[in-house]
Backbone as XML, in Angstrom:
<?xml version="1.0"?>
<chain id="A" units="angstrom">
  <residue number="1" name="MET">
    <atom name="N" x="-36.882" y="2.408" z="8.683"/>
    <atom name="CA" x="-35.929" y="0.382" z="8.984"/>
    <atom name="C" x="-35.032" y="0.671" z="7.542"/>
  </residue>
  <residue number="2" name="SER">
    <atom name="N" x="-33.344" y="0.536" z="8.702"/>
    <atom name="CA" x="-32.260" y="0.735" z="7.669"/>
    <atom name="C" x="-31.645" y="-0.734" z="7.443"/>
  </residue>
  <residue number="3" name="ALA">
    <atom name="N" x="-30.873" y="-1.033" z="6.164"/>
    <atom name="CA" x="-29.915" y="-1.863" z="6.555"/>
    <atom name="C" x="-28.736" y="-1.895" z="6.737"/>
  </residue>
  <residue number="4" name="PRO">
    <atom name="N" x="-28.789" y="-3.415" z="7.265"/>
    <atom name="CA" x="-28.239" y="-3.140" z="8.441"/>
    <atom name="C" x="-26.187" y="-3.041" z="7.509"/>
  </residue>
  <residue number="5" name="ALA">
    <atom name="N" x="-25.322" y="-2.143" z="8.107"/>
    <atom name="CA" x="-23.888" y="-2.276" z="7.851"/>
    <atom name="C" x="-22.850" y="-2.330" z="7.443"/>
  </residue>
  <residue number="6" name="ARG">
    <atom name="N" x="-22.344" y="-2.274" z="5.388"/>
    <atom name="CA" x="-21.520" y="-3.202" z="5.063"/>
    <atom name="C" x="-20.248" y="-3.553" z="5.517"/>
  </residue>
  <residue number="7" name="ARG">
    <atom name="N" x="-19.684" y="-3.987" z="6.229"/>
    <atom name="CA" x="-18.576" y="-3.973" z="6.876"/>
    <atom name="C" x="-17.140" y="-3.824" z="6.010"/>
  </residue>
  <residue number="8" name="PHE">
    <atom name="N" x="-15.913" y="-3.263" z="4.722"/>
    <atom name="CA" x="-15.018" y="-4.226" z="3.718"/>
    <atom name="C" x="-13.818" y="-3.857" z="4.957"/>
  </residue>
  <residue number="9" name="GLU">
    <atom name="N" x="-13.228" y="-4.591" z="5.466"/>
    <atom name="CA" x="-11.753" y="-4.108" z="5.904"/>
    <atom name="C" x="-10.254" y="-4.451" z="4.938"/>
  </residue>
  <residue number="10" name="LEU">
    <atom name="N" x="-9.666" y="-3.992" z="5.643"/>
    <atom name="CA" x="-8.414" y="-4.604" z="4.923"/>
    <atom name="C" x="-7.902" y="-5.948" z="4.597"/>
  </residue>
  <residue number="11" name="ASP">
    <atom name="N" x="-7.258" y="-6.318" z="3.493"/>
    <atom name="CA" x="-6.897" y="-7.390" z="3.108"/>
    <atom name="C" x="-5.752" y="-7.815" z="3.663"/>
  </residue>
  <residue number="12" name="ALA">
    <atom name="N" x="-5.357" y="-8.079" z="4.799"/>
    <atom name="CA" x="-4.191" y="-8.701" z="5.324"/>
    <atom name="C" x="-3.254" y="-9.813" z="4.359"/>
  </residue>
  <residue number="13" name="LYS">
    <atom name="N" x="-4.200" y="-10.267" z="4.571"/>
    <atom name="CA" x="-3.458" y="-11.496" z="3.304"/>
    <atom name="C" x="-3.243" y="-11.111" z="2.180"/>
  </residue>
  <residue number="14" name="ALA">
    <atom name="N" x="-3.717" y="-10.209" z="1.916"/>
    <atom name="CA" x="-3.696" y="-9.320" z="0.219"/>
    <atom name="C" x="-2.173" y="-8.253" z="-0.031"/>
  </residue>
  <residue number="15" name="GLU">
    <atom name="N" x="-2.484" y="-7.837" z="2.149"/>
    <atom name="CA" x="-1.371" y="-7.325" z="2.057"/>
    <atom name="C" x="0.476" y="-7.420" z="2.489"/>
  </residue>
  <residue number="16" name="ARG">
    <atom name="N" x="0.023" y="-8.257" z="2.943"/>
    <atom name="CA" x="1.200" y="-9.494" z="3.099"/>
    <atom name="C" x="1.839" y="-9.702" z="2.633"/>
  </residue>
  <residue number="17" name="SER">
    <atom name="N" x="1.482" y="-10.285" z="1.153"/>
    <atom name="CA" x="2.190" y="-10.641" z="-0.258"/>
    <atom name="C" x="2.015" y="-10.389" z="-1.418"/>
  </residue>
  <residue number="18" name="VAL">
    <atom name="N" x="1.703" y="-8.801" z="-1.279"/>
    <atom name="CA" x="2.525" y="-7.514" z="-1.630"/>
    <atom name="C" x="3.921" y="-7.644" z="-1.074"/>
  </residue>
  <residue number="19" name="GLY">
    <atom name="N" x="3.719" y="-7.428" z="0.276"/>
    <atom name="CA" x="5.115" y="-6.933" z="0.771"/>
    <atom name="C" x="5.909" y="-8.094" z="0.739"/>
  </residue>
  <residue number="20" name="ARG">
    <atom name="N" x="5.806" y="-9.029" z="0.768"/>
    <atom name="CA" x="6.757" y="-10.161" z="0.806"/>
    <atom name="C" x="7.170" y="-9.934" z="-0.894"/>
  </residue>
  <residue number="21" name="LEU">
    <atom name="N" x="6.451" y="-9.330" z="-1.525"/>
    <atom name="CA" x="6.999" y="-9.738" z="-2.860"/>
    <atom name="C" x="8.161" y="-8.174" z="-3.155"/>
  </residue>
  <residue number="22" name="ARG">
    <atom name="N" x="7.504" y="-7.056" z="-2.635"/>
    <atom name="CA" x="8.753" y="-5.837" z="-2.336"/>
    <atom name="C" x="10.013" y="-6.532" z="-1.932"/>
  </residue>
  <residue number="23" name="LEU">
    <atom name="N" x="9.414" y="-7.154" z="-0.621"/>
    <atom name="CA" x="11.459" y="-7.975" z="-0.207"/>
    <atom name="C" x="12.239" y="-8.222" z="-0.701"/>
  </residue>
  <residue number="24" name="VAL">
    <atom name="N" x="11.477" y="-9.667" z="-2.107"/>
    <atom name="CA" x="12.011" y="-10.037" z="-2.820"/>
    <atom name="C" x="12.349" y="-9.354" z="-4.141"/>
  </residue>
  <residue number="25" name="GLY">
    <atom name="N" x="11.796" y="-8.226" z="-4.193"/>
    <atom name="CA" x="12.164" y="-7.823" z="-5.629"/>
    <atom name="C" x="13.702" y="-6.645" z="-4.496"/>
  </residue>
  <residue number="26" name="ALA">
    <atom name="N" x="13.866" y="-6.218" z="-3.305"/>
    <atom name="CA" x="13.690" y="-5.493" z="-3.078"/>
    <atom name="C" x="16.123" y="-5.922" z="-2.540"/>
  </residue>
  <residue number="27" name="ILE">
    <atom name="N" x="15.672" y="-7.320" z="-2.470"/>
    <atom name="CA" x="17.034" y="-8.664" z="-2.250"/>
    <atom name="C" x="17.533" y="-8.500" z="-3.649"/>
  </residue>
  <residue number="28" name="ILE">
    <atom name="N" x="16.338" y="-9.099" z="-4.597"/>
    <atom name="CA" x="17.283" y="-9.792" z="-5.542"/>
    <atom name="C" x="18.217" y="-8.093" z="-6.852"/>
  </residue>
  <residue number="29" name="VAL">
    <atom name="N" x="17.662" y="-7.302" z="-6.412"/>
    <atom name="CA" x="18.262" y="-5.668" z="-6.575"/>
    <atom name="C" x="19.679" y="-5.579" z="-6.168"/>
  </residue>
  <residue number="30" name="PHE">
    <atom name="N" x="19.821" y="-5.970" z="-4.459"/>
    <atom name="CA" x="20.140" y="-5.970" z="-3.734"/>
    <atom name="C" x="21.503" y="-6.275" z="-4.375"/>
  </residue>
  <residue number="31" name="VAL">
    <atom name="N" x="21.458" y="-7.772" z="-4.714"/>
    <atom name="CA" x="22.292" y="-8.496" z="-5.405"/>
    <atom name="C" x="22.842" y="-7.871" z="-6.668"/>
  </residue>
  <residue number="32" name="CYS">
    <atom name="N" x="21.980" y="-7.473" z="-7.707"/>
    <atom name="CA" x="22.413" y="-7.613" z="-8.655"/>
    <atom name="C" x="23.384" y="-6.394" z="-8.962"/>
  </residue>
  <residue number="33" name="GLY">
    <atom name="N" x="23.244" y="-5.545" z="-7.560"/>
    <atom name="CA" x="24.088" y="-3.752" z="-7.338"/>
    <atom name="C" x="24.796" y="-4.390" z="-6.950"/>
  </residue>
  <residue number="34" name="GLY">
    <atom name="N" x="25.359" y="-5.334" z="-6.391"/>
    <atom name="CA" x="26.365" y="-6.451" z="-5.806"/>
    <atom name="C" x="27.205" y="-6.424" z="-6.982"/>
  </residue>
  <residue number="35" name="VAL">
    <atom name="N" x="26.211" y="-7.835" z="-7.085"/>
    <atom name="CA" x="27.316" y="-8.386" z="-8.841"/>
    <atom name="C" x="28.074" y="-7.207" z="-9.366"/>
  </residue>
  <residue number="36" name="LEU">
    <atom name="N" x="27.654" y="-5.896" z="-9.388"/>
    <atom name="CA" x="27.271" y="-4.846" z="-11.064"/>
    <atom name="C" x="29.091" y="-4.436" z="-10.696"/>
  </residue>
  <residue number="37" name="VAL">
    <atom name="N" x="29.531" y="-4.041" z="-8.967"/>
    <atom name="CA" x="29.959" y="-3.168" z="-8.060"/>
    <atom name="C" x="31.598" y="-3.626" z="-7.558"/>
  </residue>
  <residue number="38" name="ALA">
    <atom name="N" x="30.883" y="-5.532" z="-7.879"/>
    <atom name="CA" x="32.086" y="-7.205" z="-7.787"/>
    <atom name="C" x="32.774" y="-6.597" z="-9.381"/>
  </residue>
  <residue number="39" name="ARG">
    <atom name="N" x="32.254" y="-6.156" z="-10.135"/>
    <atom name="CA" x="32.832" y="-6.477" z="-11.235"/>
    <atom name="C" x="33.489" y="-4.792" z="-11.421"/>
  </residue>
  <residue number="40" name="GLY">
    <atom name="N" x="33.243" y="-4.334" z="-11.109"/>
    <atom name="CA" x="34.385" y="-2.830" z="-12.144"/>
    <atom name="C" x="33.347" y="-1.953" z="-12.383"/>
  </residue>
  <residue number="41" name="ALA">
    <atom name="N" x="32.177" y="-1.943" z="-11.461"/>
    <atom name="CA" x="31.602" y="-1.084" z="-13.112"/>
    <atom name="C" x="31.756" y="0.584" z="-13.447"/>
  </residue>
  <residue number="42" name="GLY">
    <atom name="N" x="31.537" y="0.928" z="-14.207"/>
    <atom name="CA" x="32.101" y="1.631" z="-14.888"/>
    <atom name="C" x="31.205" y="3.325" z="-14.059"/>
  </residue>
  <residue number="43" name="ALA">
    <atom name="N" x="31.099" y="3.778" z="-14.834"/>
    <atom name="CA" x="29.888" y="5.388" z="-14.703"/>
    <atom name="C" x="28.828" y="5.285" z="-15.050"/>
  </residue>
  <residue number="44" name="VAL">
    <atom name="N" x="28.334" y="4.436" z="-16.227"/>
    <atom name="CA" x="27.407" y="4.594" z="-16.657"/>
    <atom name="C" x="26.593" y="2.764" z="-15.459"/>
  </residue>
  <residue number="45" name="GLY">
    <atom name="N" x="27.496" y="1.845" z="-15.011"/>
    <atom name="CA" x="27.391" y="1.293" z="-13.628"/>
    <atom name="C" x="27.185" y="1.592" z="-12.398"/>
  </residue>
  <residue number="46" name="TRP">
    <atom name="N" x="27.141" y="2.175" z="-12.217"/>
    <atom name="CA" x="27.464" y="3.397" z="-11.136"/>
    <atom name="C" x="25.752" y="4.277" z="-11.008"/>
  </residue>
  <residue number="47" name="THR">
    <atom name="N" x="26.136" y="4.568" z="-11.977"/>
    <atom name="CA" x="24.577" y="5.237" z="-12.153"/>
    <atom name="C" x="23.304" y="4.699" z="-11.693"/>
  </residue>
  <residue number="48" name="LEU">
    <atom name="N" x="23.389" y="3.010" z="-12.113"/>
    <atom name="CA" x="22.383" y="2.105" z="-12.813"/>
    <atom name="C" x="22.780" y="0.873" z="-10.629"/>
  </residue>
  <residue number="49" name="VAL">
    <atom name="N" x="23.422" y="1.273" z="-10.287"/>
    <atom name="CA" x="23.440" y="0.831" z="-8.835"/>
    <atom name="C" x="23.076" y="1.946" z="-7.993"/>
  </residue>
  <residue number="50" name="VAL">
    <atom name="N" x="23.270" y="2.956" z="-7.925"/>
    <atom name="CA" x="22.473" y="3.935" z="-7.277"/>
    <atom name="C" x="20.986" y="3.462" z="-7.302"/>
  </residue>
  <residue number="51" name="MET">
    <atom name="N" x="20.971" y="4.122" z="-8.937"/>
    <atom name="CA" x="19.211" y="3.810" z="-8.891"/>
    <atom name="C" x="18.942" y="2.826" z="-8.541"/>
  </residue>
  <residue number="52" name="ALA">
    <atom name="N" x="19.208" y="0.969" z="-8.050"/>
    <atom name="CA" x="18.529" y="-0.056" z="-8.861"/>
    <atom name="C" x="18.540" y="0.727" z="-6.423"/>
  </residue>
  <residue number="53" name="TRP">
    <atom name="N" x="19.588" y="0.346" z="-6.003"/>
    <atom name="CA" x="19.487" y="-0.094" z="-4.314"/>
    <atom name="C" x="18.642" y="1.068" z="-4.033"/>
  </residue>
  <residue number="54" name="LEU">
    <atom name="N" x="18.589" y="2.688" z="-4.289"/>
    <atom name="CA" x="17.432" y="3.347" z="-4.051"/>
    <atom name="C" x="15.852" y="2.533" z="-4.314"/>
  </residue>
  <residue number="55" name="VAL">
    <atom name="N" x="15.797" y="2.297" z="-5.455"/>
    <atom name="CA" x="14.436" y="1.380" z="-5.823"/>
    <atom name="C" x="14.371" y="0.407" z="-4.390"/>
  </residue>
  <residue number="56" name="GLY">
    <atom name="N" x="15.196" y="-0.410" z="-4.297"/>
    <atom name="CA" x="15.440" y="-1.332" z="-3.291"/>
    <atom name="C" x="14.881" y="-0.084" z="-1.618"/>
  </residue>
  <residue number="57" name="LEU">
    <atom name="N" x="15.728" y="-0.137" z="-1.286"/>
    <atom name="CA" x="15.307" y="0.939" z="-0.416"/>
    <atom name="C" x="13.480" y="1.389" z="-0.114"/>
  </residue>
  <residue number="58" name="GLY">
    <atom name="N" x="12.754" y="1.611" z="-0.874"/>
    <atom name="CA" x="11.988" y="2.174" z="-1.405"/>
    <atom name="C" x="10.660" y="1.279" z="-1.424"/>
  </residue>
  <residue number="59" name="TRP">
    <atom name="N" x="11.180" y="0.121" z="-1.955"/>
    <atom name="CA" x="10.068" y="-1.269" z="-1.654"/>
    <atom name="C" x="10.863" y="-1.539" z="-0.223"/>
  </residue>
  <residue number="60" name="ILE">
    <atom name="N" x="11.948" y="-1.780" z="0.555"/>
    <atom name="CA" x="12.104" y="-2.211" z="1.646"/>
    <atom name="C" x="11.181" y="-1.310" z="3.313"/>
  </residue>
  <residue number="61" name="ALA">
    <atom name="N" x="11.549" y="-0.028" z="2.604"/>
    <atom name="CA" x="9.989" y="1.051" z="3.064"/>
    <atom name="C" x="8.243" y="0.463" z="3.111"/>
  </residue>
  <residue number="62" name="ALA">
    <atom name="N" x="8.372" y="0.484" z="1.601"/>
    <atom name="CA" x="6.826" y="0.260" z="1.787"/>
    <atom name="C" x="6.596" y="-0.911" z="2.080"/>
  </residue>
  <residue number="63" name="PHE">
    <atom name="N" x="7.687" y="-2.414" z="2.433"/>
    <atom name="CA" x="7.541" y="-3.944" z="3.402"/>
    <atom name="C" x="6.636" y="-2.972" z="3.979"/>
  </residue>
  <residue number="64" name="VAL">
    <atom name="N" x="7.987" y="-2.698" z="4.756"/>
    <atom name="CA" x="7.801" y="-1.625" z="6.384"/>
    <atom name="C" x="6.133" y="-1.559" z="7.178"/>
  </residue>
  <residue number="65" name="ARG">
    <atom name="N" x="6.433" y="-0.142" z="5.955"/>
    <atom name="CA" x="4.903" y="0.278" z="5.848"/>
    <atom name="C" x="3.568" y="-0.886" z="6.297"/>
  </residue>
  <residue number="66" name="ALA">
    <atom name="N" x="3.494" y="-2.181" z="5.453"/>
    <atom name="CA" x="2.642" y="-2.789" z="5.194"/>
    <atom name="C" x="2.327" y="-3.412" z="5.825"/>
  </residue>
  <residue number="67" name="ARG">
    <atom name="N" x="3.936" y="-4.531" z="7.049"/>
    <atom name="CA" x="3.867" y="-4.506" z="7.918"/>
    <atom name="C" x="2.911" y="-3.916" z="9.125"/>
  </residue>
  <residue number="68" name="ARG">
    <atom name="N" x="2.765" y="-3.002" z="9.427"/>
    <atom name="CA" x="2.508" y="-1.756" z="9.838"/>
    <atom name="C" x="1.126" y="-1.548" z="9.456"/>
  </residue>
  <residue number="69" name="ARG">
    <atom name="N" x="0.271" y="-2.208" z="8.529"/>
    <atom name="CA" x="-0.655" y="-1.541" z="7.862"/>
    <atom name="C" x="-1.290" y="-3.487" z="8.189"/>
  </residue>
  <residue number="70" name="VAL">
    <atom name="N" x="-1.028" y="-4.530" z="8.654"/>
    <atom name="CA" x="-1.274" y="-5.850" z="8.442"/>
    <atom name="C" x="-1.509" y="-5.807" z="10.235"/>
  </residue>
  <residue number="71" name="ALA">
    <atom name="N" x="-0.279" y="-5.324" z="11.220"/>
    <atom name="CA" x="-0.522" y="-5.375" z="12.242"/>
    <atom name="C" x="-1.999" y="-4.134" z="13.140"/>
  </residue>
  <residue number="72" name="GLY">
    <atom name="N" x="-1.855" y="-3.730" z="12.553"/>
    <atom name="CA" x="-3.228" y="-2.795" z="12.978"/>
    <atom name="C" x="-4.748" y="-2.812" z="11.315"/>
  </residue>
  <residue number="73" name="ALA">
    <atom name="N" x="-4.831" y="-3.603" z="10.677"/>
    <atom name="CA" x="-5.865" y="-4.129" z="10.476"/>
    <atom name="C" x="-7.209" y="-3.732" z="10.398"/>
  </residue>
  <residue number="74" name="GLY">
    <atom name="N" x="-7.814" y="-3.476" z="12.248"/>
    <atom name="CA" x="-8.851" y="-3.449" z="12.538"/>
    <atom name="C" x="-8.743" y="-1.478" z="12.257"/>
  </residue>
  <residue number="75" name="GLY">
    <atom name="N" x="-8.199" y="-1.540" z="12.452"/>
    <atom name="CA" x="-8.688" y="-0.078" z="11.810"/>
    <atom name="C" x="-8.453" y="0.915" z="11.002"/>
  </residue>
  <residue number="76" name="HIS">
    <atom name="N" x="-8.499" y="0.046" z="9.660"/>
    <atom name="CA" x="-8.314" y="0.306" z="7.717"/>
    <atom name="C" x="-9.684" y="-0.499" z="7.523"/>
  </residue>
  <residue number="77" name="TYR">
    <atom name="N" x="-11.144" y="0.639" z="7.557"/>
    <atom name="CA" x="-11.929" y="-0.225" z="7.059"/>
    <atom name="C" x="-12.498" y="0.948" z="5.987"/>
  </residue>
  <residue number="78" name="LEU">
    <atom name="N" x="-13.605" y="0.367" z="5.501"/>
    <atom name="CA" x="-14.592" y="1.264" z="4.767"/>
    <atom name="C" x="-16.251" y="0.849" z="5.153"/>
  </residue>
  <residue number="79" name="GLU">
    <atom name="N" x="-16.885" y="1.187" z="5.387"/>
    <atom name="CA" x="-18.189" y="1.084" z="5.880"/>
    <atom name="C" x="-19.574" y="1.616" z="5.395"/>
  </residue>
  <residue number="80" name="LEU">
    <atom name="N" x="-20.131" y="1.105" z="4.914"/>
    <atom name="CA" x="-21.511" y="1.443" z="4.086"/>
    <atom name="C" x="-22.691" y="1.287" z="5.007"/>
  </residue>
  <residue number="81" name="GLY">
    <atom name="N" x="-23.000" y="2.083" z="5.727"/>
    <atom name="CA" x="-24.737" y="2.074" z="6.469"/>
    <atom name="C" x="-25.673" y="2.878" z="6.942"/>
  </residue>
  <residue number="82" name="ASP">
    <atom name="N" x="-26.222" y="3.803" z="7.740"/>
    <atom name="CA" x="-26.679" y="4.876" z="7.617"/>
    <atom name="C" x="-24.980" y="6.729" z="6.285"/>
  </residue>
  <residue number="83" name="ALA">
    <atom name="N" x="-24.250" y="6.227" z="6.885"/>
    <atom name="CA" x="-23.287" y="6.733" z="6.217"/>
    <atom name="C" x="-22.260" y="6.295" z="5.712"/>
  </residue>
  <residue number="84" name="LEU">
    <atom name="N" x="-21.970" y="6.427" z="4.929"/>
    <atom name="CA" x="-20.384" y="6.699" z="4.436"/>
    <atom name="C" x="-19.355" y="6.167" z="5.388"/>
  </residue>
  <residue number="85" name="ARG">
    <atom name="N" x="-18.688" y="5.805" z="6.501"/>
    <atom name="CA" x="-17.229" y="5.851" z="6.831"/>
    <atom name="C" x="-16.157" y="4.997" z="6.658"/>
  </residue>
  <residue number="86" name="MET">
    <atom name="N" x="-14.894" y="5.817" z="6.755"/>
    <atom name="CA" x="-13.772" y="5.414" z="6.382"/>
    <atom name="C" x="-13.113" y="5.898" z="7.543"/>
  </residue>
  <residue number="87" name="ALA">
    <atom name="N" x="-12.033" y="4.556" z="7.218"/>
    <atom name="CA" x="-10.607" y="5.528" z="8.870"/>
    <atom name="C" x="-9.763" y="3.833" z="7.608"/>
  </residue>
  <residue number="88" name="ARG">
    <atom name="N" x="-8.340" y="4.612" z="8.014"/>
    <atom name="CA" x="-7.021" y="4.170" z="7.570"/>
    <atom name="C" x="-5.745" y="4.589" z="8.919"/>
  </residue>
  <residue number="89" name="GLY">
    <atom name="N" x="-6.760" y="4.180" z="9.728"/>
    <atom name="CA" x="-5.402" y="3.410" z="10.481"/>
    <atom name="C" x="-5.602" y="4.996" z="11.716"/>
  </residue>
  <residue number="90" name="ALA">
    <atom name="N" x="-6.963" y="5.586" z="11.944"/>
    <atom name="CA" x="-6.746" y="6.916" z="11.863"/>
    <atom name="C" x="-8.275" y="6.926" z="13.111"/>
  </residue>
  <residue number="91" name="ALA">
    <atom name="N" x="-8.387" y="8.045" z="13.530"/>
    <atom name="CA" x="-10.108" y="8.420" z="13.476"/>
    <atom name="C" x="-11.368" y="9.042" z="12.222"/>
  </residue>
  <residue number="92" name="PRO">
    <atom name="N" x="-12.338" y="7.559" z="12.137"/>
    <atom name="CA" x="-13.428" y="7.212" z="11.591"/>
    <atom name="C" x="-13.632" y="8.749" z="10.811"/>
  </residue>
  <residue number="93" name="VAL">
    <atom name="N" x="-13.627" y="8.655" z="8.460"/>
    <atom name="CA" x="-14.364" y="9.943" z="8.963"/>
    <atom name="C" x="-15.828" y="9.797" z="8.349"/>
  </residue>
  <residue number="94" name="GLU">
    <atom name="N" x="-16.557" y="10.110" z="8.890"/>
    <atom name="CA" x="-17.977" y="10.209" z="8.544"/>
    <atom name="C" x="-18.615" y="11.259" z="7.217"/>
  </residue>
  <residue number="95" name="VAL">
    <atom name="N" x="-18.867" y="10.836" z="6.029"/>
    <atom name="CA" x="-20.323" y="11.271" z="5.488"/>
    <atom name="C" x="-21.641" y="10.930" z="4.989"/>
  </residue>
  <residue number="96" name="PRO">
    <atom name="N" x="-23.083" y="11.341" z="5.667"/>
    <atom name="CA" x="-23.550" y="11.406" z="5.136"/>
    <atom name="C" x="-24.182" y="11.152" z="3.830"/>
  </residue>
  <residue number="97" name="TRP">
    <atom name="N" x="-25.037" y="9.878" z="3.513"/>
    <atom name="CA" x="-25.278" y="9.823" z="2.961"/>
    <atom name="C" x="-26.581" y="11.148" z="1.434"/>
  </residue>
  <residue number="98" name="GLY">
    <atom name="N" x="-26.948" y="11.577" z="2.251"/>
    <atom name="CA" x="-27.343" y="13.616" z="2.845"/>
    <atom name="C" x="-26.231" y="14.113" z="2.241"/>
  </residue>
  <residue number="99" name="GLU">
    <atom name="N" x="-25.270" y="14.779" z="1.823"/>
    <atom name="CA" x="-24.262" y="15.132" z="1.211"/>
    <atom name="C" x="-23.139" y="14.592" z="-0.387"/>
  </residue>
  <residue number="100" name="VAL">
    <atom name="N" x="-23.544" y="12.921" z="-0.014"/>
    <atom name="CA" x="-23.083" y="12.301" z="-1.365"/>
    <atom name="C" x="-23.834" y="12.964" z="-2.583"/>
  </residue>
  <residue number="101" name="ASP">
    <atom name="N" x="-23.049" y="13.590" z="-3.817"/>
    <atom name="CA" x="-23.344" y="13.775" z="-4.612"/>
    <atom name="C" x="-22.932" y="12.043" z="-5.920"/>
  </residue>
  <residue number="102" name="ALA">
    <atom name="N" x="-22.261" y="11.652" z="-5.530"/>
    <atom name="CA" x="-21.954" y="11.230" z="-7.162"/>
    <atom name="C" x="-20.622" y="9.775" z="-6.043"/>
  </residue>
  <residue number="103" name="VAL">
    <atom name="N" x="-20.524" y="8.230" z="-6.385"/>
    <atom name="CA" x="-19.546" y="7.177" z="-5.824"/>
    <atom name="C" x="-19.297" y="6.690" z="-7.172"/>
  </residue>
  <residue number="104" name="ARG">
    <atom name="N" x="-17.897" y="6.958" z="-7.508"/>
    <atom name="CA" x="-17.101" y="6.528" z="-8.538"/>
    <atom name="C" x="-16.140" y="5.272" z="-7.946"/>
  </residue>
  <residue number="105" name="VAL">
    <atom name="N" x="-15.870" y="4.019" z="-8.243"/>
    <atom name="CA" x="-15.187" y="3.170" z="-8.258"/>
    <atom name="C" x="-14.594" y="3.052" z="-9.065"/>
  </residue>
  <residue number="106" name="ASP">
    <atom name="N" x="-13.172" y="2.365" z="-8.508"/>
    <atom name="CA" x="-12.682" y="1.503" z="-10.295"/>
    <atom name="C" x="-11.484" y="0.696" z="-9.429"/>
  </residue>
  <residue number="107" name="GLU">
    <atom name="N" x="-10.355" y="-0.168" z="-10.019"/>
    <atom name="CA" x="-9.568" y="-0.970" z="-9.861"/>
    <atom name="C" x="-8.700" y="-0.794" z="-8.070"/>
  </residue>
  <residue number="108" name="ASP">
    <atom name="N" x="-8.451" y="0.983" z="-8.588"/>
    <atom name="CA" x="-7.296" y="1.057" z="-7.255"/>
    <atom name="C" x="-8.072" y="2.612" z="-6.170"/>
  </residue>
  <residue number="109" name="ARG">
    <atom name="N" x="-8.973" y="2.912" z="-6.468"/>
    <atom name="CA" x="-9.827" y="3.884" z="-5.453"/>
    <atom name="C" x="-10.834" y="4.210" z="-5.538"/>
  </residue>
  <residue number="110" name="LEU">
    <atom name="N" x="-12.023" y="5.188" z="-4.678"/>
    <atom name="CA" x="-12.907" y="5.191" z="-4.061"/>
    <atom name="C" x="-12.593" y="7.022" z="-4.644"/>
  </residue>
  <residue number="111" name="VAL">
    <atom name="N" x="-14.086" y="6.797" z="-5.372"/>
    <atom name="CA" x="-14.461" y="8.521" z="-5.159"/>
    <atom name="C" x="-15.525" y="9.659" z="-4.617"/>
  </residue>
  <residue number="112" name="VAL">
    <atom name="N" x="-15.750" y="9.812" z="-3.938"/>
    <atom name="CA" x="-16.421" y="10.210" z="-2.801"/>
    <atom name="C" x="-17.150" y="11.667" z="-3.509"/>
  </residue>
  <residue number="113" name="VAL">
    <atom name="N" x="-18.179" y="12.377" z="-4.295"/>
    <atom name="CA" x="-18.037" y="13.948" z="-4.615"/>
    <atom name="C" x="-19.545" y="13.951" z="-3.510"/>
  </residue>
</chain>
């Protein structure tokens, strides 16, 4: 008799918080870039403005991706039962425990060997 499966789902609250933080950072970067442009930034200033705005666009894209993940939070999970199942918004990947040699976990990643 096997133990019931444990299911770990996406933490929607944390995902929303990180997304909002990125959006606020992007707004601050765009405003600061605008101030540099208004003050007549030189060549170095324009380089900083362009780099800052590109980073801001990246943060906005990350915010949008986070909103999509939260909208489909049910499709993101890790399930530990008779096999290891993981879904990241697509069809789940299943690995039987007999094929697993080692599992390594740190703060950011799960490695199954």
